[in-house]
Structure formats: C-alpha cells, structure tokens
C-alpha cells in the first residue's frame, strides 16, 4: 500500500517555469555558431561521471537538447566547482549549467537564462499519513526541519502553529520523521526526493509544493557572461521549445523518478 501511495509522484511533469506567453527570438546562426557548455562532475543526478567515466546527468542531457534545438555545435566540459565560474569569466566557455545561484554577487558578472527547474519546499510524511495530511492543521504536530534553514524561516512565518523540531541536516530530519520522532518533515523538495528514492516503502510527499523564490531561491538557470545576449536568448528560446514539445518533461521524469512537484 505504501508504494501505491507514493506512485503519483512518478507521473508528475514540470510546471511551466518560464512565461508561456513569451516569444523568444532565435538569433541567427552567425550570432551563435556554437555553445560551449561548462559544468561540474560532482552533483548527481545533474552532472556526474558514470562507471566508465562518461559525463552524464540531467544538466548534461539538457545542454545537448538545447544545442540540438538551436541546431548549433555543442561541447560540454567539466570543471571543478571552485574553478567553473572563473573559466566562464575567462571565456573558456559560453554558458555554465551547474546550479550557480542567482544573487546580487553573481549577477554582477553573469546574466541568467529563464529558470528551467524551480526548487519548492515540500512536506514529507510516512505513507499512511499522506492522504490525510493538511498543512492548515499543524497545531501540536512536530515538523522536522534543518535548523537555521530558509525552510525553518518559512514555517515560523507562515505556519507558526507547527511545533518545529530542528536538526543539523535534512537527512537527520527525514530519518526522525520516518522513525516516528516527528509527524512530518519540511524542506527542499529536490533533496528530499533523493532520499525518497531509497525510502519509497515508508514515506512520500504530502500536500502541495511551496514556491517562495525570496526564501528558497530562484531555482536553476544557465549562467552566461554578462552582455552575451545572443547566447542567452538562444538558450531561452530552446527552453521554451523544449517545454512545449515535451522534451523537458521527458528529461525530468528520466532523472527524477520521484517527482518533487
């Protein structure tokens, strides 16, 4: 029965993160003859090396699909995280697809594509509680959360009736929920989905996703050097096309079997 309760997550597709009414203009082939993507190799399932050393992952596949959609030559090179932004700044690549956060600091050097993957907050409960979970009735309920996180801030601000139980990490909070030391867990849905991949027999997402960019961040986007508008427009154009033709949903379902929306 637990598996049946968890099953709906597998059927989820991506919400439309970009403006569906936007009509990006594809730059000419002369403006964007190729896209040299930079990434890292240490963050599965986004970008990592398989047992044979091949660079794979959601971001890697997405970069390839973007190039195919724009119909330009494509290269993807992995850099250590601490060197990746410098490599982009030094024109050793045209775009960085590795989860660089959109902030005032990074915005001084880079422009960003539209968001291709938002990162909501979500509740996780034990399987028998999924169908009866109600975020509006948390009075007296223990909610596990990573202490000091923006998700704890969210609970205090929007759901103050919950009894917050802070932990040092998301994993500790999820385990506490699984073991009955908390009624639910609230945190980053993407990271929780990784844990649920290994714990589908016990637990699953409950309730709706919460999108709060001001707290949880703008999500994942492709970074390009500031002023490289032709490349950014080409990427945005491709992202709209990939959402419309279903390719973006296909990649999401392939790499995230436990959907976090």
Short mmCIF file of C-alpha atoms in Angstrom, two decimals:
data_model
loop_
_atom_site.label_atom_id
_atom_site.label_comp_id
_atom_site.label_asym_id
_atom_site.label_seq_id
_atom_site.Cartn_x
_atom_site.Cartn_y
_atom_site.Cartn_z
CA UNK A 1 0.00 0.00 0.00
CA UNK A 2 2.89 2.38 0.75
CA UNK A 3 4.16 2.05 -2.80
CA UNK A 4 0.73 2.84 -4.17
CA UNK A 5 0.58 5.98 -2.10
CA UNK A 6 3.94 7.09 -3.42
CA UNK A 7 3.19 6.27 -7.04
CA UNK A 8 1.55 9.59 -8.13
CA UNK A 9 4.93 11.32 -7.80
CA UNK A 10 6.18 9.29 -10.76
CA UNK A 11 3.56 10.80 -13.07
CA UNK A 12 4.43 14.40 -12.31
CA UNK A 13 5.73 16.72 -15.00
CA UNK A 14 7.47 20.04 -14.69
CA UNK A 15 5.39 23.15 -14.12
CA UNK A 16 5.84 25.90 -16.72
CA UNK A 17 8.59 27.90 -15.01
CA UNK A 18 9.10 30.41 -17.82
CA UNK A 19 6.43 32.74 -19.15
CA UNK A 20 4.34 30.59 -21.54
CA UNK A 21 3.34 33.73 -23.44
CA UNK A 22 6.96 34.75 -24.06
CA UNK A 23 8.10 34.60 -27.66
CA UNK A 24 11.85 34.44 -27.67
CA UNK A 25 13.61 35.27 -30.93
CA UNK A 26 16.23 32.81 -32.10
CA UNK A 27 19.46 34.65 -33.02
CA UNK A 28 20.96 33.95 -36.41
CA UNK A 29 23.46 31.14 -36.87
CA UNK A 30 26.19 33.74 -37.32
CA UNK A 31 25.47 35.19 -33.88
CA UNK A 32 25.60 31.78 -32.16
CA UNK A 33 27.65 29.31 -34.22
CA UNK A 34 28.19 27.01 -31.22
CA UNK A 35 27.61 26.79 -27.49
CA UNK A 36 30.43 25.69 -25.22
CA UNK A 37 28.80 24.50 -22.01
CA UNK A 38 30.70 24.24 -18.75
CA UNK A 39 29.51 22.13 -15.84
CA UNK A 40 30.90 20.12 -12.94
CA UNK A 41 31.14 16.38 -12.38
CA UNK A 42 30.22 16.08 -8.72
CA UNK A 43 26.47 16.58 -8.34
CA UNK A 44 24.34 13.59 -9.34
CA UNK A 45 21.83 13.34 -10.88
CA UNK A 46 22.55 16.71 -12.52
CA UNK A 47 26.15 16.33 -13.62
CA UNK A 48 28.46 13.44 -12.77
CA UNK A 49 30.56 10.67 -14.29
CA UNK A 50 29.29 7.12 -14.66
CA UNK A 51 31.36 3.99 -14.01
CA UNK A 52 33.04 4.34 -17.41
CA UNK A 53 33.97 7.98 -16.80
CA UNK A 54 31.38 9.42 -19.17
CA UNK A 55 29.86 12.75 -18.15
CA UNK A 56 26.11 12.27 -17.72
CA UNK A 57 23.14 13.75 -15.87
CA UNK A 58 20.08 15.96 -16.22
CA UNK A 59 22.11 19.10 -16.92
CA UNK A 60 24.29 17.30 -19.43
CA UNK A 61 21.29 15.96 -21.34
CA UNK A 62 19.59 19.37 -21.18
CA UNK A 63 22.66 21.11 -22.62
CA UNK A 64 22.70 18.64 -25.51
CA UNK A 65 18.98 19.17 -26.14
CA UNK A 66 19.42 22.94 -26.12
CA UNK A 67 22.15 22.74 -28.75
CA UNK A 68 20.09 20.35 -30.86
CA UNK A 69 17.06 22.63 -30.67
CA UNK A 70 19.09 25.67 -31.71
CA UNK A 71 20.90 23.49 -34.27
CA UNK A 72 24.42 24.51 -33.30
CA UNK A 73 27.60 22.64 -32.44
CA UNK A 74 27.85 21.75 -28.76
CA UNK A 75 30.64 20.93 -26.34
CA UNK A 76 30.31 20.13 -22.64
CA UNK A 77 33.34 20.33 -20.39
CA UNK A 78 33.51 19.55 -16.67
CA UNK A 79 35.42 21.80 -14.29
CA UNK A 80 35.94 21.67 -10.53
CA UNK A 81 33.22 23.80 -8.94
CA UNK A 82 35.69 26.30 -7.49
CA UNK A 83 37.12 26.95 -10.97
CA UNK A 84 33.98 26.85 -13.09
CA UNK A 85 32.87 30.47 -12.73
CA UNK A 86 36.39 31.73 -13.39
CA UNK A 87 36.55 29.59 -16.51
CA UNK A 88 33.31 31.17 -17.73
CA UNK A 89 34.59 34.66 -16.95
CA UNK A 90 37.82 33.89 -18.82
CA UNK A 91 35.88 32.95 -21.99
CA UNK A 92 36.77 29.26 -21.72
CA UNK A 93 33.08 28.55 -22.18
CA UNK A 94 29.89 30.26 -23.28
CA UNK A 95 27.46 29.02 -20.62
CA UNK A 96 27.60 27.38 -17.20
CA UNK A 97 24.93 24.78 -16.44
CA UNK A 98 25.81 23.70 -12.91
CA UNK A 99 23.35 25.27 -10.48
CA UNK A 100 25.09 28.62 -9.95
CA UNK A 101 22.82 30.60 -7.62
CA UNK A 102 21.24 33.80 -8.92
CA UNK A 103 22.29 36.52 -6.49
CA UNK A 104 23.44 40.13 -6.46
CA UNK A 105 27.03 38.89 -6.39
CA UNK A 106 26.77 36.53 -9.35
CA UNK A 107 24.53 39.00 -11.19
CA UNK A 108 27.42 41.46 -11.31
CA UNK A 109 29.36 39.13 -13.61
CA UNK A 110 26.76 36.90 -15.24
CA UNK A 111 23.35 37.01 -16.84
CA UNK A 112 20.96 34.10 -16.43
CA UNK A 113 18.54 32.24 -18.65
CA UNK A 114 14.97 31.70 -17.58
CA UNK A 115 14.54 29.17 -14.78
CA UNK A 116 14.41 25.58 -16.01
CA UNK A 117 13.93 23.92 -12.64
CA UNK A 118 12.38 25.64 -9.61
CA UNK A 119 13.12 24.28 -6.14
CA UNK A 120 9.99 24.29 -3.97
CA UNK A 121 9.66 23.40 -0.33
CA UNK A 122 7.55 20.33 0.47
CA UNK A 123 6.31 18.27 3.35
CA UNK A 124 7.20 14.58 3.64
CA UNK A 125 5.24 12.18 5.83
CA UNK A 126 5.02 8.48 6.49
CA UNK A 127 2.97 6.70 3.84
CA UNK A 128 -0.22 6.15 5.89
CA UNK A 129 -0.40 9.90 6.60
CA UNK A 130 -0.03 11.17 3.03
CA UNK A 131 -3.72 11.16 2.18
CA UNK A 132 -4.83 12.81 5.42
CA UNK A 133 -2.06 15.43 5.68
CA UNK A 134 -3.30 19.00 5.95
CA UNK A 135 -0.83 21.86 6.35
CA UNK A 136 -3.59 24.05 7.81
CA UNK A 137 -3.98 21.76 10.84
CA UNK A 138 -0.46 21.53 12.23
CA UNK A 139 -1.27 22.63 15.77
CA UNK A 140 0.58 20.32 18.13
CA UNK A 141 2.24 18.47 15.22
CA UNK A 142 6.01 18.03 15.24
CA UNK A 143 7.63 19.15 11.98
CA UNK A 144 11.27 18.20 11.43
CA UNK A 145 13.39 20.76 9.58
CA UNK A 146 17.04 21.64 9.12
CA UNK A 147 17.82 24.18 11.81
CA UNK A 148 18.65 27.67 10.57
CA UNK A 149 17.39 26.95 7.05
CA UNK A 150 15.07 29.10 4.99
CA UNK A 151 12.55 26.28 5.35
CA UNK A 152 12.56 26.81 9.10
CA UNK A 153 12.03 30.52 8.44
CA UNK A 154 9.07 29.64 6.20
CA UNK A 155 7.45 27.54 8.93
CA UNK A 156 7.88 30.23 11.56
CA UNK A 157 6.49 32.90 9.23
CA UNK A 158 3.60 31.09 7.54
CA UNK A 159 2.76 28.09 9.74
CA UNK A 160 3.57 29.27 13.28
CA UNK A 161 1.20 26.79 14.90
CA UNK A 162 3.54 23.91 13.99
CA UNK A 163 5.87 22.56 16.63
CA UNK A 164 9.25 22.91 14.90
CA UNK A 165 11.91 20.31 15.65
CA UNK A 166 15.28 21.45 14.21
CA UNK A 167 18.01 19.05 13.10
CA UNK A 168 21.56 19.55 11.90
CA UNK A 169 20.78 18.19 8.42
CA UNK A 170 17.88 17.32 6.13
CA UNK A 171 18.75 13.63 6.36
CA UNK A 172 18.53 13.65 10.16
CA UNK A 173 15.14 15.34 9.94
CA UNK A 174 13.85 12.87 7.37
CA UNK A 175 15.04 9.90 9.43
CA UNK A 176 13.36 11.34 12.52
CA UNK A 177 10.10 11.62 10.57
CA UNK A 178 10.48 8.06 9.26
CA UNK A 179 11.14 6.71 12.74
CA UNK A 180 8.14 8.48 14.28
CA UNK A 181 10.08 11.14 16.20
CA UNK A 182 8.32 13.82 14.13
CA UNK A 183 4.96 13.87 12.38
CA UNK A 184 6.34 15.31 9.14
CA UNK A 185 9.40 16.85 7.55
CA UNK A 186 9.59 20.14 5.65
CA UNK A 187 12.48 21.09 3.42
CA UNK A 188 13.94 21.33 -0.06
CA UNK A 189 11.81 19.10 -2.27
CA UNK A 190 14.62 18.17 -4.63
CA UNK A 191 16.91 16.93 -1.87
CA UNK A 192 14.01 15.15 -0.21
CA UNK A 193 13.27 13.36 -3.50
CA UNK A 194 16.79 11.90 -3.48
CA UNK A 195 16.15 10.43 -0.02
CA UNK A 196 12.71 9.18 -1.05
CA UNK A 197 14.29 7.26 -3.92
CA UNK A 198 15.67 4.93 -1.26
CA UNK A 199 12.69 5.07 1.11
CA UNK A 200 9.57 4.72 -1.02
CA UNK A 201 8.33 1.85 1.14
CA UNK A 202 7.90 4.16 4.13
CA UNK A 203 7.31 7.73 3.08
CA UNK A 204 6.27 10.22 0.41
CA UNK A 205 5.47 13.83 -0.37
CA UNK A 206 2.29 15.20 1.21
CA UNK A 207 0.34 18.34 0.41
CA UNK A 208 1.30 20.90 -2.21
CA UNK A 209 4.68 22.34 -3.21
CA UNK A 210 5.50 25.82 -1.92
CA UNK A 211 7.25 28.16 -4.34
CA UNK A 212 8.87 31.04 -2.48
CA UNK A 213 11.76 32.41 -4.59
CA UNK A 214 12.53 35.06 -1.98
CA UNK A 215 13.22 32.28 0.52
CA UNK A 216 14.11 29.15 -1.43
CA UNK A 217 15.92 30.81 -4.33
CA UNK A 218 15.00 31.42 -7.95
CA UNK A 219 15.81 27.85 -8.95
CA UNK A 220 18.21 26.55 -11.58
CA UNK A 221 19.14 28.57 -14.64
CA UNK A 222 22.01 28.71 -17.12
CA UNK A 223 24.63 31.40 -16.48
CA UNK A 224 26.31 33.28 -19.34
CA UNK A 225 28.88 36.09 -19.21
CA UNK A 226 27.19 39.46 -18.78
CA UNK A 227 26.33 41.01 -22.13
CA UNK A 228 26.32 37.75 -24.10
CA UNK A 229 22.70 38.31 -25.05
CA UNK A 230 22.69 36.24 -28.23
CA UNK A 231 23.65 33.07 -26.34
CA UNK A 232 21.21 33.78 -23.53
CA UNK A 233 18.36 34.42 -25.98
CA UNK A 234 19.18 31.21 -27.85
CA UNK A 235 19.06 29.22 -24.60
CA UNK A 236 15.78 30.83 -23.55
CA UNK A 237 14.29 30.13 -26.97
CA UNK A 238 15.34 26.49 -26.70
CA UNK A 239 13.93 26.13 -23.19
CA UNK A 240 10.51 27.34 -24.33
CA UNK A 241 10.60 24.93 -27.27
CA UNK A 242 11.75 22.01 -25.10
CA UNK A 243 8.91 22.60 -22.66
CA UNK A 244 6.34 22.89 -25.44
CA UNK A 245 7.45 19.72 -27.24
CA UNK A 246 7.68 17.64 -24.05
CA UNK A 247 11.43 17.09 -24.08
CA UNK A 248 11.99 18.94 -20.80
CA UNK A 249 9.35 16.83 -19.06
CA UNK A 250 10.93 13.69 -20.53
CA UNK A 251 14.33 14.57 -19.07
CA UNK A 252 12.80 15.42 -15.71
CA UNK A 253 10.98 12.11 -15.47
CA UNK A 254 14.10 10.21 -16.55
CA UNK A 255 16.41 11.71 -13.97
CA UNK A 256 13.93 12.29 -11.14
CA UNK A 257 11.75 9.16 -10.87
CA UNK A 258 10.37 10.57 -7.61
CA UNK A 259 8.98 13.86 -8.91
CA UNK A 260 9.21 16.74 -6.45
CA UNK A 261 6.35 18.89 -7.77
#
